[in-house]
Short mmCIF file of C-alpha atoms and ligand atoms in Angstrom, two decimals:
data_model
loop_
_atom_site.label_atom_id
_atom_site.label_comp_id
_atom_site.label_asym_id
_atom_site.label_seq_id
_atom_site.Cartn_x
_atom_site.Cartn_y
_atom_site.Cartn_z
CA MET A 1 65.70 88.90 48.72
CA LYS A 2 63.73 91.18 46.22
CA PRO A 3 65.86 92.90 43.20
CA ALA A 4 65.56 96.12 44.87
CA GLU A 5 66.85 94.89 48.02
CA ARG A 6 69.92 93.47 46.55
CA GLU A 7 70.31 96.97 44.65
CA THR A 8 70.55 98.62 47.94
CA LYS A 9 72.83 96.35 49.31
CA ARG A 10 74.83 97.04 46.14
CA LYS A 11 74.90 100.55 46.98
CA ASN A 12 75.50 100.41 50.48
CA LYS A 13 78.47 98.52 49.49
CA ASN A 14 79.70 101.22 46.82
CA ARG A 15 79.20 103.73 49.75
CA ARG A 16 81.31 101.74 52.10
CA ALA A 17 83.77 101.24 49.45
CA ALA A 18 83.87 104.93 49.13
CA ILE A 19 84.56 105.36 52.96
CA LEU A 20 87.08 102.79 52.82
CA CYS A 21 88.83 104.73 50.09
CA CYS A 22 89.00 107.79 52.59
CA ALA A 23 90.13 105.67 55.32
CA ALA A 24 92.82 103.96 53.25
CA LEU A 25 93.85 107.76 52.27
CA ILE A 26 94.10 108.92 55.73
CA LEU A 27 97.31 107.13 56.07
CA LEU A 28 98.74 109.10 53.20
CA LEU A 29 97.58 112.64 53.79
CA PRO A 30 99.74 115.12 55.57
CA THR A 31 99.05 115.82 58.98
CA GLY A 32 96.24 118.32 59.57
CA LEU A 33 94.31 117.17 56.56
CA SER A 34 91.09 115.30 56.96
CA SER A 35 90.41 112.55 54.80
CA CYS A 36 87.44 114.02 53.11
CA ASP A 37 88.59 117.71 52.95
CA LYS A 38 87.94 118.64 49.19
CA ILE A 39 90.77 120.79 47.88
CA THR A 40 90.63 122.44 44.44
CA GLY A 41 93.42 124.78 43.37
CA SER A 42 95.27 125.47 46.44
CA SER A 43 98.68 127.47 46.93
CA ALA A 44 101.75 126.43 44.83
CA GLY A 45 103.14 123.18 46.79
CA ASP A 46 100.08 122.17 48.62
CA PRO A 47 98.44 119.32 47.71
CA VAL A 48 95.39 119.33 45.13
CA ARG A 49 92.59 116.74 45.89
CA ARG A 50 89.64 115.92 44.19
CA GLU A 51 86.70 113.47 44.50
CA VAL A 52 84.85 112.23 41.26
CA PHE A 53 82.07 109.77 40.85
CA ALA A 54 82.81 107.68 37.65
CA MET A 55 82.48 104.18 36.61
CA ASP A 56 80.36 103.39 39.51
CA THR A 57 82.72 104.08 42.00
CA ILE A 58 84.06 107.24 44.01
CA MET A 59 87.65 108.15 42.86
CA ASP A 60 89.90 110.09 44.89
CA LEU A 61 93.03 111.92 43.54
CA THR A 62 95.56 113.84 45.09
CA VAL A 63 98.48 115.39 43.45
CA TYR A 64 101.60 117.27 45.07
CA GLY A 65 103.29 120.13 43.57
CA ALA A 66 103.09 123.55 41.81
CA ASP A 67 100.92 122.70 38.80
CA GLY A 68 98.59 120.52 40.51
CA GLY A 69 95.45 122.62 40.07
CA GLU A 70 96.23 122.45 36.39
CA ALA A 71 96.98 118.66 36.39
CA MET A 72 93.81 117.90 38.23
CA ASN A 73 91.42 119.69 35.95
CA GLN A 74 92.68 117.56 32.91
CA ALA A 75 92.50 114.60 35.15
CA VAL A 76 88.71 115.02 35.75
CA ASP A 77 88.33 115.33 31.83
CA LEU A 78 90.12 112.31 31.17
CA ILE A 79 88.14 110.46 33.72
CA HIS A 80 84.92 111.49 32.02
CA ARG A 81 86.18 110.88 28.51
CA TYR A 82 87.23 107.16 29.39
CA GLU A 83 84.04 106.46 31.13
CA THR A 84 82.14 107.46 28.04
CA LEU A 85 84.44 105.30 26.04
CA PHE A 86 84.52 102.13 28.16
CA SER A 87 80.98 101.99 29.80
CA VAL A 88 79.20 98.59 28.47
CA THR A 89 75.69 100.25 29.48
CA ASN A 90 75.99 103.84 27.92
CA PRO A 91 74.94 103.35 24.13
CA ASP A 92 77.19 106.09 23.28
CA SER A 93 80.33 104.40 24.31
CA ASP A 94 82.77 102.55 22.10
CA VAL A 95 82.04 99.43 24.02
CA ALA A 96 78.42 99.60 22.98
CA LYS A 97 79.23 100.22 19.65
CA ILE A 98 81.25 97.38 19.16
CA ASN A 99 78.82 95.23 20.95
CA ARG A 100 75.78 96.17 18.31
CA ALA A 101 77.92 95.88 15.48
CA ASP A 102 76.45 92.55 14.47
CA GLY A 103 79.85 91.35 13.18
CA GLU A 104 80.77 94.24 11.28
CA ALA A 105 84.13 96.12 12.13
CA VAL A 106 83.65 99.52 13.78
CA SER A 107 86.05 102.27 14.09
CA VAL A 108 86.94 103.29 17.91
CA SER A 109 89.23 105.78 19.84
CA PRO A 110 92.93 105.03 19.65
CA GLU A 111 92.40 104.51 23.46
CA THR A 112 89.58 101.76 23.30
CA TRP A 113 91.95 99.98 20.50
CA GLU A 114 94.98 100.09 22.93
CA LEU A 115 93.16 99.12 25.97
CA LEU A 116 91.62 95.99 24.12
CA GLU A 117 95.48 95.17 22.83
CA ARG A 118 96.48 95.30 26.43
CA GLY A 119 93.86 93.21 27.66
CA LEU A 120 94.32 90.58 24.92
CA ALA A 121 97.60 90.10 25.81
CA VAL A 122 96.73 89.20 29.56
CA SER A 123 94.06 86.79 28.24
CA GLU A 124 96.69 84.91 26.12
CA SER A 125 99.11 84.77 29.14
CA THR A 126 96.40 83.42 31.60
CA ASP A 127 94.91 81.15 28.91
CA GLY A 128 91.79 83.29 28.88
CA ALA A 129 91.16 83.46 32.61
CA PHE A 130 90.65 87.00 31.95
CA ASP A 131 88.66 87.49 28.91
CA VAL A 132 86.98 90.59 28.01
CA SER A 133 84.32 88.87 25.69
CA ILE A 134 82.59 87.64 29.02
CA TYR A 135 79.89 90.09 28.90
CA PRO A 136 76.93 87.67 27.72
CA LEU A 137 77.83 85.47 31.01
CA VAL A 138 77.72 88.71 33.18
CA LYS A 139 74.81 90.02 31.66
CA ALA A 140 73.15 86.79 32.49
CA TRP A 141 73.98 86.87 35.90
CA GLY A 142 72.74 90.72 36.21
CA PHE A 143 75.93 92.15 37.05
CA THR A 144 76.42 95.59 35.41
CA THR A 145 72.45 96.02 35.19
CA GLY A 146 71.99 95.33 39.06
CA LYS A 147 68.89 92.99 38.22
CA TYR A 148 71.10 89.94 39.95
CA ARG A 149 69.97 86.44 39.35
CA VAL A 150 71.31 82.97 39.39
CA PRO A 151 71.19 81.59 35.70
CA GLU A 152 70.18 78.04 34.77
CA ARG A 153 73.07 75.73 33.74
CA ALA A 154 71.50 75.75 29.97
CA GLU A 155 71.57 79.64 29.83
CA ARG A 156 75.10 79.88 31.22
CA GLU A 157 76.17 77.25 28.34
CA GLN A 158 74.31 79.40 26.05
CA ALA A 159 76.11 82.44 27.53
CA LEU A 160 79.60 80.91 27.32
CA LYS A 161 79.37 79.89 23.41
CA LYS A 162 79.67 83.40 22.69
CA VAL A 163 82.71 83.90 24.89
CA ASP A 164 86.36 83.75 23.30
CA TYR A 165 88.62 86.67 23.19
CA ARG A 166 90.44 84.65 20.46
CA LYS A 167 87.50 86.03 18.10
CA ILE A 168 88.15 89.59 18.70
CA ARG A 169 90.12 91.22 15.79
CA LEU A 170 92.20 94.18 16.12
CA LEU A 171 92.18 95.87 12.64
CA PRO A 172 94.45 98.65 11.38
CA ASP A 173 93.12 102.22 12.12
CA ASN A 174 91.59 101.60 15.15
CA ARG A 175 88.93 99.14 13.97
CA VAL A 176 87.51 96.35 16.02
CA GLN A 177 85.56 93.51 14.94
CA ILE A 178 83.85 90.57 17.06
CA GLU A 179 81.52 87.97 16.00
CA LYS A 180 77.76 88.23 15.82
CA GLY A 181 76.55 87.62 19.31
CA MET A 182 79.80 88.27 21.19
CA GLU A 183 79.79 91.38 23.56
CA LEU A 184 82.55 92.95 25.35
CA ASP A 185 83.01 94.06 29.04
CA LEU A 186 86.08 95.97 29.95
CA GLY A 187 85.33 96.42 33.62
CA ALA A 188 87.96 94.25 34.64
CA VAL A 189 90.86 96.48 33.02
CA ALA A 190 89.26 99.85 32.57
CA LYS A 191 90.02 101.53 35.76
CA GLY A 192 93.64 100.20 35.78
CA TYR A 193 94.19 101.66 32.40
CA LEU A 194 92.80 105.04 33.56
CA SER A 195 95.02 104.90 36.75
CA GLN A 196 97.90 104.27 34.42
CA LYS A 197 96.82 107.21 32.01
CA LEU A 198 96.46 109.57 34.67
CA MET A 199 100.01 108.86 36.15
CA GLU A 200 101.10 109.81 32.54
CA LEU A 201 99.06 112.87 32.31
CA PHE A 202 100.28 113.86 35.80
CA ARG A 203 103.86 113.47 34.68
CA LYS A 204 103.31 115.25 31.64
CA CYS A 205 101.98 118.11 33.67
CA GLY A 206 105.10 118.39 35.82
CA VAL A 207 103.78 116.69 38.64
CA ASP A 208 106.20 114.10 40.30
CA SER A 209 104.14 112.71 43.32
CA ALA A 210 100.59 111.78 43.07
CA ILE A 211 98.25 109.18 44.31
CA VAL A 212 94.70 108.16 42.73
CA SER A 213 92.41 105.83 44.53
CA LEU A 214 89.58 104.41 41.95
CA GLY A 215 87.47 101.77 43.78
CA GLY A 216 89.70 98.87 44.35
CA ASN A 217 92.71 100.40 42.02
CA VAL A 218 95.32 102.70 43.81
CA GLN A 219 98.04 103.84 41.93
CA THR A 220 101.03 106.14 43.27
CA MET A 221 103.69 108.27 41.73
CA GLY A 222 106.96 109.32 43.64
CA ARG A 223 106.76 109.72 47.54
CA LYS A 224 104.70 111.99 49.60
CA GLU A 225 105.73 115.88 50.44
CA ASN A 226 107.42 114.70 53.54
CA GLY A 227 109.72 112.40 51.54
CA GLU A 228 108.42 108.90 52.81
CA PRO A 229 106.89 106.47 50.47
CA PHE A 230 103.10 106.02 50.14
CA VAL A 231 101.30 103.46 52.36
CA VAL A 232 98.36 101.83 50.62
CA GLY A 233 95.78 100.04 52.76
CA ILE A 234 94.27 96.47 51.57
CA THR A 235 90.66 96.06 52.40
CA ASP A 236 89.86 93.04 54.32
CA PRO A 237 87.69 91.08 52.27
CA ALA A 238 85.93 89.44 55.22
CA ASP A 239 83.84 92.42 55.56
CA GLY A 240 84.75 94.64 53.00
CA SER A 241 85.41 97.75 55.07
CA GLY A 242 88.09 97.24 57.49
CA ILE A 243 91.81 97.20 56.43
CA TYR A 244 93.71 93.94 56.33
CA GLY A 245 97.13 95.25 56.06
CA THR A 246 99.15 97.91 54.45
CA LEU A 247 101.73 97.99 51.60
CA THR A 248 104.36 100.76 51.19
CA VAL A 249 104.96 101.45 47.71
CA GLU A 250 106.62 103.82 45.05
CA ASN A 251 105.66 104.24 41.76
CA ARG A 252 103.04 101.52 41.79
CA ALA A 253 99.69 100.37 40.95
CA VAL A 254 97.90 98.33 43.79
CA VAL A 255 94.86 96.60 42.50
CA THR A 256 92.82 94.23 44.26
CA SER A 257 90.01 91.97 42.94
CA GLY A 258 87.77 90.27 45.56
CA ILE A 259 84.84 88.66 46.56
CA TYR A 260 83.32 91.63 48.50
CA GLN A 261 83.21 94.15 45.75
CA ARG A 262 80.27 93.25 44.25
CA TYR A 263 77.66 90.44 45.21
CA PHE A 264 74.47 89.33 45.95
CA THR A 265 72.74 86.78 48.05
CA GLU A 266 70.18 84.06 47.06
CA GLY A 267 68.90 81.16 48.62
CA GLY A 268 71.31 81.79 51.67
CA ARG A 269 74.27 81.76 49.05
CA GLN A 270 76.56 84.64 48.19
CA TYR A 271 77.49 85.14 44.57
CA HIS A 272 80.05 87.36 43.50
CA HIS A 273 81.14 88.95 40.30
CA ILE A 274 84.39 87.37 38.97
CA MET A 275 83.61 84.54 36.46
CA ASP A 276 85.16 81.56 35.95
CA LYS A 277 84.83 80.38 32.18
CA SER A 278 85.08 76.86 32.68
CA THR A 279 82.06 76.84 34.90
CA GLY A 280 80.18 80.14 34.01
CA MET A 281 79.76 80.54 37.77
CA PRO A 282 81.48 82.89 40.12
CA ALA A 283 85.18 81.69 40.55
CA GLU A 284 85.36 79.60 43.84
CA ASN A 285 88.92 78.27 44.83
CA GLY A 286 89.59 79.10 48.37
CA LEU A 287 90.74 82.97 47.59
CA ALA A 288 88.95 85.81 48.90
CA SER A 289 90.82 88.66 47.07
CA VAL A 290 93.88 89.05 45.05
CA THR A 291 96.03 92.17 45.03
CA VAL A 292 98.58 92.73 42.31
CA VAL A 293 101.40 95.23 42.78
CA THR A 294 103.29 96.08 39.54
CA GLU A 295 104.33 99.33 37.56
CA ASP A 296 101.55 99.39 34.98
CA GLY A 297 97.59 100.08 36.20
CA ALA A 298 96.09 98.29 33.27
CA ARG A 299 98.39 95.00 33.81
CA ALA A 300 97.76 95.02 37.44
CA ASP A 301 93.96 95.59 37.02
CA ALA A 302 93.63 92.80 34.23
CA LEU A 303 95.92 90.34 36.15
CA ALA A 304 94.22 90.69 39.45
CA THR A 305 91.05 89.42 38.00
CA ALA A 306 92.63 86.68 36.15
CA LEU A 307 94.56 85.26 39.03
CA TYR A 308 91.88 85.39 41.20
CA VAL A 309 90.04 83.00 38.64
CA MET A 310 93.03 80.96 38.52
CA GLY A 311 93.36 80.63 42.29
CA GLU A 312 96.48 80.37 44.68
CA LYS A 313 98.36 77.68 42.93
CA LYS A 314 98.39 79.01 39.45
CA ALA A 315 98.54 82.47 40.65
CA LEU A 316 101.95 81.95 42.16
CA GLU A 317 103.20 79.83 39.41
CA TYR A 318 102.36 82.89 37.26
CA GLN A 319 104.11 85.20 39.54
CA LYS A 320 107.13 83.20 39.56
CA ALA A 321 107.27 83.28 35.49
CA ASN A 322 106.43 87.27 35.65
CA PRO A 323 108.78 88.38 38.51
CA ASP A 324 107.85 92.25 37.69
CA ILE A 325 104.56 91.52 39.62
CA GLU A 326 103.99 90.93 43.17
CA LEU A 327 100.96 89.32 45.14
CA VAL A 328 99.00 89.45 48.27
CA LEU A 329 96.56 86.49 48.40
CA ILE A 330 94.01 86.74 51.16
CA ARG A 331 92.07 83.43 51.58
CA ARG A 332 88.64 82.87 52.66
CA ASP A 333 89.95 81.49 55.92
CA GLY A 334 91.43 84.90 56.52
CA THR A 335 95.22 83.98 56.23
CA CYS A 336 97.25 85.62 53.39
CA PHE A 337 100.24 84.71 51.48
CA THR A 338 102.83 87.68 50.06
CA THR A 339 105.36 87.43 47.73
CA SER A 340 108.77 88.33 48.76
CA GLY A 341 109.33 91.59 47.02
CA LEU A 342 106.50 93.53 49.05
CA SER A 343 106.93 95.81 52.04
CA PHE A 344 103.45 94.20 53.49
CA ARG A 345 102.14 95.04 57.20
CA ARG A 346 99.52 92.94 58.66
CA ASN A 347 96.97 95.03 60.49
CA ARG A 348 96.65 93.04 63.84
CA ALA A 349 93.13 94.53 64.50
CA ALA A 350 91.95 92.51 61.45
CA GLU A 351 93.40 89.05 62.94
P1 LIG B 401 87.65 93.50 38.63
O1 LIG B 401 86.91 94.05 39.74
O2 LIG B 401 88.82 94.26 37.90
O3 LIG B 401 88.17 92.10 39.06
O4 LIG B 401 86.50 93.03 37.44
C1 LIG B 401 85.28 92.47 37.45
C2 LIG B 401 84.54 92.89 36.66
O5 LIG B 401 84.92 92.56 35.28
C3 LIG B 401 83.12 92.05 36.70
O6 LIG B 401 82.42 92.87 37.29
C4 LIG B 401 82.76 91.92 35.22
O7 LIG B 401 81.87 92.98 34.56
C5 LIG B 401 84.04 91.65 34.44
N1 LIG B 401 84.29 90.39 34.52
C6 LIG B 401 84.07 89.49 35.29
N2 LIG B 401 84.79 88.12 34.95
C7 LIG B 401 85.69 88.51 34.13
C8 LIG B 401 86.70 87.66 33.63
N3 LIG B 401 87.02 86.41 33.95
N4 LIG B 401 87.58 88.16 32.85
C9 LIG B 401 87.15 89.62 32.59
N5 LIG B 401 86.53 90.24 33.20
C10 LIG B 401 85.63 89.79 33.98
MG1 LIG B 402 90.42 93.87 37.23
#
């Protein structure tokens, strides 16, 4: 397939994800609102809803309560601020600054420093399955630039020499230093960090009920206006467009990493975007997607990526040792496993 065709496929995928996003939210909206109505600044008590395209995905935000309009305006500003700070491709971002520092320490925003600190904690607890210094490998595969290709083994090995989260130094005064040749990519945690900070912002603005859906990342606060808990759809990884099942949650982030979110096909084989450092290849272990449900969005996002790489057995061991998280593991054969603390309903139409 030509690069342009692959790019089109990716864009179609993004569009499908956006539609799914709307579809999932239909479950959440009060009767009478269609999924794609855009409400900006409605009367007190009505939900305020906004769609924003950022971080290469469509973000769908809904807040309930009297101060929703002002909260929403601040939320949109925050989204654009974080997009500028964390983008690996924007030369003005903190990440780009770190990546071109040639081994020197650079000053970054407190949020970038904090996000790295959070990410490193997950790298340590997952033995590097999640590693924000993965960018040389991601770049070799053409993910993030859209120029997809399968790199030769020698090239993968070369890229992997530069991947090691233990060499990221977080210094006082919000400074960060990485070795010459290393490069960071926060794509596996930035949206989760954003959804967490959106909830904190909403709370500060007096909002006590909200839901945001940022691509594969959903986070909720409180309950719907009618007093019922939010219901979040889990995408069917078999086609990336249907709903496999639903989760009923309160004050939770629901974050999914899966093979359907970004991929390309070459020589009849499909290659997705979640990398296994031990091979330099997309992780292959029988899983099609991992959904992590927990309170903190950043932790959920980093862990969804890590546990996908680790595979079912290790993911379940990890969950046993960390009972603050709950999991939905969907296998390539279409079967699933859910941990016991979840209120999960399989969509029978997806069977
Ligand atoms: P997610 O959708 O949250 O699982 O993030 C996937 C994105 O994170 C990819 O598109 C890469 O940019 C990056 N990535 C891929 N593999 C890893 C990994 N093992 N650790 C950290 N980031 C990764
Ligand atoms: Mg992630």
